[in-house]
Amino acid sequence: MAKERSAPPADDCAAFDAPTIPAFDDAAADAARARQQELTKPPGSLGRLEDLAVALAGLTGDARPALSEPAVLVAAADHGVVAEGVSAYPGDVTRAMLANFADGGAAVNALADVVGAATVLVDAGVDGAPVSGVRNEKVARGTANLVDGPAMTRAQAVASLEAGVRVAKTDLATADLVALGEMGIGNTTVASALTAALADADPEAVTGPGTGVDEETRAHKVAVVERGLRENDLRDEDGRPTETATDPVEVLRRVGGFEVGLLAGAALGCAADRTPVVVDGVVSGAAALVAAAVDGAVRPYLLPSHGGAEPGHAVQLDALGLDPLFDHDLRLGEGSGACLALATYRAACATHDGMATFAEAGIGER
């Protein structure tokens, strides 16, 4: 039997006003498709690069997109669910790693340098003092433990989404392609809970080893996710989705994280400015699910990167209709896979824009 719940306080009625997202530009895509037929190569010989160039033209509204200013957004936050022993690392590692990002010592820093991407670091809810060089959008010093009730208030969930839109309008305003990255000890547990709720998936099927925990701990994570879904009225006692699970902001509020909300808001904000975003692993994949559930118009702007090693990532990609570009057995997060994918998207646009047409090259009829 479902628990009886008292009427929610006014705080729990807070609403998120999502920005308006423009439609795919068919005219720009058609022009890009026509150009592909005139470039000095056999038609279709660049395979998926040609399709990516056409898609990016339609998203940006530019028949010859350049993608000269890519960026990677790394949002960090802490999670109360760490108290359940779901990670191989303690919660204070989140802030330590954020400082490492700021010092340029993380994997994502190295990868961003390789692909020429600016790095934007944001504290969405880290338990500790602000880190120098990191934008402070701290909603709170970490979420509550999701097995005991909602991870955050409705107002906090809305605030995390709004923070993401704000970052898109400011720090990412000049970016023309954005990779989504994150850091937060315990956030693969959060991502599993969000994926189970938003994709109507079995917690067992979407919960992986995260930081590399053993099978016994992974099974414990599954139990934690199942308990969190039940305690937060997202699944009934028989494991079936409840009406609450149809409200994406409420799902975020109950089992989400502040960095996930910020990334979801950033995806919506970037899409409103015709800036495509590249989805990284399972945590940014959870953010993409939240964004798509808030406004389905964002879906074309969500681009794939790798097929992550976490089992929930495949479920997310399937739900979003995304076909990964590569599979390198990645499970780091941070935006590492999305950074690698930036090179492919930029290459698609470089060949599309920089190659000569048959007429320009003085080559006659094929």
PDB file of N, CA, C and O in Angstrom, residues 282-322:
ATOM      1  N   VAL A 282      27.274   7.944 -18.279  1.00  0.00           N
ATOM      2  CA  VAL A 282      25.985   7.636 -17.659  1.00  0.00           C
ATOM      3  C   VAL A 282      25.416   8.785 -16.834  1.00  0.00           C
ATOM      4  O   VAL A 282      24.192   8.925 -16.728  1.00  0.00           O
ATOM      5  N   VAL A 283      26.260   9.635 -16.266  1.00  0.00           N
ATOM      6  CA  VAL A 283      25.740  10.730 -15.440  1.00  0.00           C
ATOM      7  C   VAL A 283      25.218  11.860 -16.320  1.00  0.00           C
ATOM      8  O   VAL A 283      24.105  12.366 -16.112  1.00  0.00           O
ATOM      9  N   SER A 284      26.006  12.268 -17.326  1.00  0.00           N
ATOM     10  CA  SER A 284      25.481  13.290 -18.232  1.00  0.00           C
ATOM     11  C   SER A 284      24.349  12.709 -19.074  1.00  0.00           C
ATOM     12  O   SER A 284      23.450  13.429 -19.526  1.00  0.00           O
ATOM     13  N   GLY A 285      24.352  11.380 -19.269  1.00  0.00           N
ATOM     14  CA  GLY A 285      23.225  10.735 -19.932  1.00  0.00           C
ATOM     15  C   GLY A 285      21.948  10.876 -19.123  1.00  0.00           C
ATOM     16  O   GLY A 285      20.855  11.075 -19.675  1.00  0.00           O
ATOM     17  N   ALA A 286      22.062  10.773 -17.797  1.00  0.00           N
ATOM     18  CA  ALA A 286      20.908  10.985 -16.927  1.00  0.00           C
ATOM     19  C   ALA A 286      20.418  12.424 -17.041  1.00  0.00           C
ATOM     20  O   ALA A 286      19.211  12.696 -17.063  1.00  0.00           O
ATOM     21  N   ALA A 287      21.361  13.364 -17.124  1.00  0.00           N
ATOM     22  CA  ALA A 287      20.987  14.769 -17.306  1.00  0.00           C
ATOM     23  C   ALA A 287      20.261  14.969 -18.629  1.00  0.00           C
ATOM     24  O   ALA A 287      19.297  15.741 -18.723  1.00  0.00           O
ATOM     25  N   ALA A 288      20.723  14.282 -19.674  1.00  0.00           N
ATOM     26  CA  ALA A 288      20.060  14.371 -20.979  1.00  0.00           C
ATOM     27  C   ALA A 288      18.640  13.829 -20.905  1.00  0.00           C
ATOM     28  O   ALA A 288      17.718  14.384 -21.523  1.00  0.00           O
ATOM     29  N   LEU A 289      18.436  12.748 -20.148  1.00  0.00           N
ATOM     30  CA  LEU A 289      17.082  12.218 -19.965  1.00  0.00           C
ATOM     31  C   LEU A 289      16.188  13.232 -19.270  1.00  0.00           C
ATOM     32  O   LEU A 289      15.019  13.408 -19.634  1.00  0.00           O
ATOM     33  N   VAL A 290      16.723  13.901 -18.257  1.00  0.00           N
ATOM     34  CA  VAL A 290      15.946  14.924 -17.550  1.00  0.00           C
ATOM     35  C   VAL A 290      15.571  16.045 -18.516  1.00  0.00           C
ATOM     36  O   VAL A 290      14.409  16.472 -18.592  1.00  0.00           O
ATOM     37  N   ALA A 291      16.565  16.536 -19.267  1.00  0.00           N
ATOM     38  CA  ALA A 291      16.308  17.635 -20.204  1.00  0.00           C
ATOM     39  C   ALA A 291      15.255  17.250 -21.236  1.00  0.00           C
ATOM     40  O   ALA A 291      14.341  18.028 -21.534  1.00  0.00           O
ATOM     41  N   ALA A 292      15.378  16.043 -21.799  1.00  0.00           N
ATOM     42  CA  ALA A 292      14.431  15.598 -22.820  1.00  0.00           C
ATOM     43  C   ALA A 292      13.033  15.412 -22.252  1.00  0.00           C
ATOM     44  O   ALA A 292      12.036  15.628 -22.952  1.00  0.00           O
ATOM     45  N   ALA A 293      12.954  15.016 -20.972  1.00  0.00           N
ATOM     46  CA  ALA A 293      11.643  14.861 -20.349  1.00  0.00           C
ATOM     47  C   ALA A 293      11.013  16.214 -20.038  1.00  0.00           C
ATOM     48  O   ALA A 293       9.795  16.368 -20.078  1.00  0.00           O
ATOM     49  N   VAL A 294      11.834  17.204 -19.740  1.00  0.00           N
ATOM     50  CA  VAL A 294      11.331  18.565 -19.495  1.00  0.00           C
ATOM     51  C   VAL A 294      10.804  19.167 -20.786  1.00  0.00           C
ATOM     52  O   VAL A 294       9.727  19.770 -20.828  1.00  0.00           O
ATOM     53  N   ASP A 295      11.574  19.027 -21.877  1.00  0.00           N
ATOM     54  CA  ASP A 295      11.155  19.569 -23.176  1.00  0.00           C
ATOM     55  C   ASP A 295      11.732  18.690 -24.287  1.00  0.00           C
ATOM     56  O   ASP A 295      12.941  18.703 -24.539  1.00  0.00           O
ATOM     57  N   GLY A 296      10.868  17.941 -24.945  1.00  0.00           N
ATOM     58  CA  GLY A 296      11.298  17.045 -26.010  1.00  0.00           C
ATOM     59  C   GLY A 296      11.964  17.750 -27.177  1.00  0.00           C
ATOM     60  O   GLY A 296      12.666  17.113 -27.964  1.00  0.00           O
ATOM     61  N   ALA A 297      11.776  19.074 -27.286  1.00  0.00           N
ATOM     62  CA  ALA A 297      12.389  19.825 -28.386  1.00  0.00           C
ATOM     63  C   ALA A 297      13.906  19.828 -28.297  1.00  0.00           C
ATOM     64  O   ALA A 297      14.595  20.136 -29.277  1.00  0.00           O
ATOM     65  N   VAL A 298      14.458  19.459 -27.145  1.00  0.00           N
ATOM     66  CA  VAL A 298      15.909  19.465 -26.983  1.00  0.00           C
ATOM     67  C   VAL A 298      16.553  18.249 -27.643  1.00  0.00           C
ATOM     68  O   VAL A 298      17.762  18.246 -27.916  1.00  0.00           O
ATOM     69  N   ARG A 299      15.798  17.222 -27.940  1.00  0.00           N
ATOM     70  CA  ARG A 299      16.381  15.948 -28.382  1.00  0.00           C
ATOM     71  C   ARG A 299      17.313  16.061 -29.588  1.00  0.00           C
ATOM     72  O   ARG A 299      18.386  15.458 -29.588  1.00  0.00           O
ATOM     73  N   PRO A 300      16.946  16.781 -30.657  1.00  0.00           N
ATOM     74  CA  PRO A 300      17.881  16.849 -31.784  1.00  0.00           C
ATOM     75  C   PRO A 300      19.219  17.471 -31.413  1.00  0.00           C
ATOM     76  O   PRO A 300      20.232  17.195 -32.063  1.00  0.00           O
ATOM     77  N   TYR A 301      19.233  18.312 -30.394  1.00  0.00           N
ATOM     78  CA  TYR A 301      20.461  19.006 -29.989  1.00  0.00           C
ATOM     79  C   TYR A 301      21.358  18.141 -29.113  1.00  0.00           C
ATOM     80  O   TYR A 301      22.482  18.538 -28.799  1.00  0.00           O
ATOM     81  N   LEU A 302      20.879  16.976 -28.682  1.00  0.00           N
ATOM     82  CA  LEU A 302      21.658  16.053 -27.877  1.00  0.00           C
ATOM     83  C   LEU A 302      22.407  15.098 -28.795  1.00  0.00           C
ATOM     84  O   LEU A 302      21.792  14.274 -29.473  1.00  0.00           O
ATOM     85  N   LEU A 303      23.717  15.207 -28.839  1.00  0.00           N
ATOM     86  CA  LEU A 303      24.535  14.415 -29.747  1.00  0.00           C
ATOM     87  C   LEU A 303      25.286  13.331 -28.971  1.00  0.00           C
ATOM     88  O   LEU A 303      25.694  13.543 -27.832  1.00  0.00           O
ATOM     89  N   PRO A 304      25.515  12.176 -29.587  1.00  0.00           N
ATOM     90  CA  PRO A 304      26.196  11.085 -28.880  1.00  0.00           C
ATOM     91  C   PRO A 304      27.710  11.246 -28.888  1.00  0.00           C
ATOM     92  O   PRO A 304      28.278  11.958 -29.721  1.00  0.00           O
ATOM     93  N   SER A 305      28.351  10.571 -27.959  1.00  0.00           N
ATOM     94  CA  SER A 305      29.809  10.429 -28.001  1.00  0.00           C
ATOM     95  C   SER A 305      30.115   8.943 -28.012  1.00  0.00           C
ATOM     96  O   SER A 305      29.948   8.294 -29.040  1.00  0.00           O
ATOM     97  N   HIS A 306      30.498   8.370 -26.878  1.00  0.00           N
ATOM     98  CA  HIS A 306      30.878   6.961 -26.829  1.00  0.00           C
ATOM     99  C   HIS A 306      29.753   6.098 -26.275  1.00  0.00           C
ATOM    100  O   HIS A 306      28.762   6.598 -25.752  1.00  0.00           O
ATOM    101  N   GLY A 307      29.943   4.793 -26.412  1.00  0.00           N
ATOM    102  CA  GLY A 307      29.081   3.849 -25.734  1.00  0.00           C
ATOM    103  C   GLY A 307      29.755   3.487 -24.418  1.00  0.00           C
ATOM    104  O   GLY A 307      30.727   2.741 -24.399  1.00  0.00           O
ATOM    105  N   GLY A 308      29.282   4.049 -23.319  1.00  0.00           N
ATOM    106  CA  GLY A 308      29.950   3.889 -22.032  1.00  0.00           C
ATOM    107  C   GLY A 308      29.878   2.477 -21.485  1.00  0.00           C
ATOM    108  O   GLY A 308      29.011   1.681 -21.847  1.00  0.00           O
ATOM    109  N   ALA A 309      30.817   2.165 -20.567  1.00  0.00           N
ATOM    110  CA  ALA A 309      30.889   0.834 -19.975  1.00  0.00           C
ATOM    111  C   ALA A 309      29.800   0.588 -18.940  1.00  0.00           C
ATOM    112  O   ALA A 309      29.455  -0.566 -18.667  1.00  0.00           O
ATOM    113  N   GLU A 310      29.252   1.659 -18.338  1.00  0.00           N
ATOM    114  CA  GLU A 310      28.178   1.485 -17.359  1.00  0.00           C
ATOM    115  C   GLU A 310      26.919   0.973 -18.069  1.00  0.00           C
ATOM    116  O   GLU A 310      26.533   1.514 -19.116  1.00  0.00           O
ATOM    117  N   PRO A 311      26.252  -0.046 -17.549  1.00  0.00           N
ATOM    118  CA  PRO A 311      25.108  -0.641 -18.259  1.00  0.00           C
ATOM    119  C   PRO A 311      23.951   0.326 -18.488  1.00  0.00           C
ATOM    120  O   PRO A 311      23.231   0.207 -19.482  1.00  0.00           O
ATOM    121  N   GLY A 312      23.779   1.284 -17.605  1.00  0.00           N
ATOM    122  CA  GLY A 312      22.687   2.230 -17.778  1.00  0.00           C
ATOM    123  C   GLY A 312      22.856   3.135 -18.975  1.00  0.00           C
ATOM    124  O   GLY A 312      21.873   3.685 -19.495  1.00  0.00           O
ATOM    125  N   HIS A 313      24.107   3.279 -19.456  1.00  0.00           N
ATOM    126  CA  HIS A 313      24.347   4.194 -20.568  1.00  0.00           C
ATOM    127  C   HIS A 313      23.674   3.714 -21.845  1.00  0.00           C
ATOM    128  O   HIS A 313      23.100   4.517 -22.592  1.00  0.00           O
ATOM    129  N   ALA A 314      23.718   2.425 -22.110  1.00  0.00           N
ATOM    130  CA  ALA A 314      23.065   1.886 -23.304  1.00  0.00           C
ATOM    131  C   ALA A 314      21.562   2.116 -23.248  1.00  0.00           C
ATOM    132  O   ALA A 314      20.920   2.414 -24.268  1.00  0.00           O
ATOM    133  N   VAL A 315      20.981   1.982 -22.061  1.00  0.00           N
ATOM    134  CA  VAL A 315      19.543   2.226 -21.894  1.00  0.00           C
ATOM    135  C   VAL A 315      19.226   3.692 -22.179  1.00  0.00           C
ATOM    136  O   VAL A 315      18.239   4.020 -22.850  1.00  0.00           O
ATOM    137  N   GLN A 316      20.068   4.581 -21.681  1.00  0.00           N
ATOM    138  CA  GLN A 316      19.872   6.013 -21.924  1.00  0.00           C
ATOM    139  C   GLN A 316      19.956   6.338 -23.413  1.00  0.00           C
ATOM    140  O   GLN A 316      19.098   7.060 -23.949  1.00  0.00           O
ATOM    141  N   LEU A 317      20.999   5.845 -24.069  1.00  0.00           N
ATOM    142  CA  LEU A 317      21.175   6.132 -25.493  1.00  0.00           C
ATOM    143  C   LEU A 317      19.999   5.619 -26.310  1.00  0.00           C
ATOM    144  O   LEU A 317      19.531   6.293 -27.241  1.00  0.00           O
ATOM    145  N   ASP A 318      19.501   4.452 -25.955  1.00  0.00           N
ATOM    146  CA  ASP A 318      18.349   3.901 -26.652  1.00  0.00           C
ATOM    147  C   ASP A 318      17.114   4.767 -26.437  1.00  0.00           C
ATOM    148  O   ASP A 318      16.363   5.047 -27.376  1.00  0.00           O
ATOM    149  N   ALA A 319      16.908   5.221 -25.201  1.00  0.00           N
ATOM    150  CA  ALA A 319      15.752   6.065 -24.892  1.00  0.00           C
ATOM    151  C   ALA A 319      15.824   7.401 -25.627  1.00  0.00           C
ATOM    152  O   ALA A 319      14.795   7.972 -26.008  1.00  0.00           O
ATOM    153  N   LEU A 320      17.038   7.896 -25.833  1.00  0.00           N
ATOM    154  CA  LEU A 320      17.233   9.186 -26.499  1.00  0.00           C
ATOM    155  C   LEU A 320      17.376   9.047 -28.009  1.00  0.00           C
ATOM    156  O   LEU A 320      17.436  10.053 -28.726  1.00  0.00           O
ATOM    157  N   GLY A 321      17.456   7.803 -28.507  1.00  0.00           N
ATOM    158  CA  GLY A 321      17.617   7.582 -29.938  1.00  0.00           C
ATOM    159  C   GLY A 321      18.989   7.958 -30.450  1.00  0.00           C
ATOM    160  O   GLY A 321      19.135   8.424 -31.580  1.00  0.00           O
ATOM    161  N   LEU A 322      20.024   7.746 -29.625  1.00  0.00           N
ATOM    162  CA  LEU A 322      21.387   8.128 -29.995  1.00  0.00           C
ATOM    163  C   LEU A 322      22.232   6.896 -30.311  1.00  0.00           C
ATOM    164  O   LEU A 322      22.191   5.907 -29.589  1.00  0.00           O
TER     165      LEU A 322
END
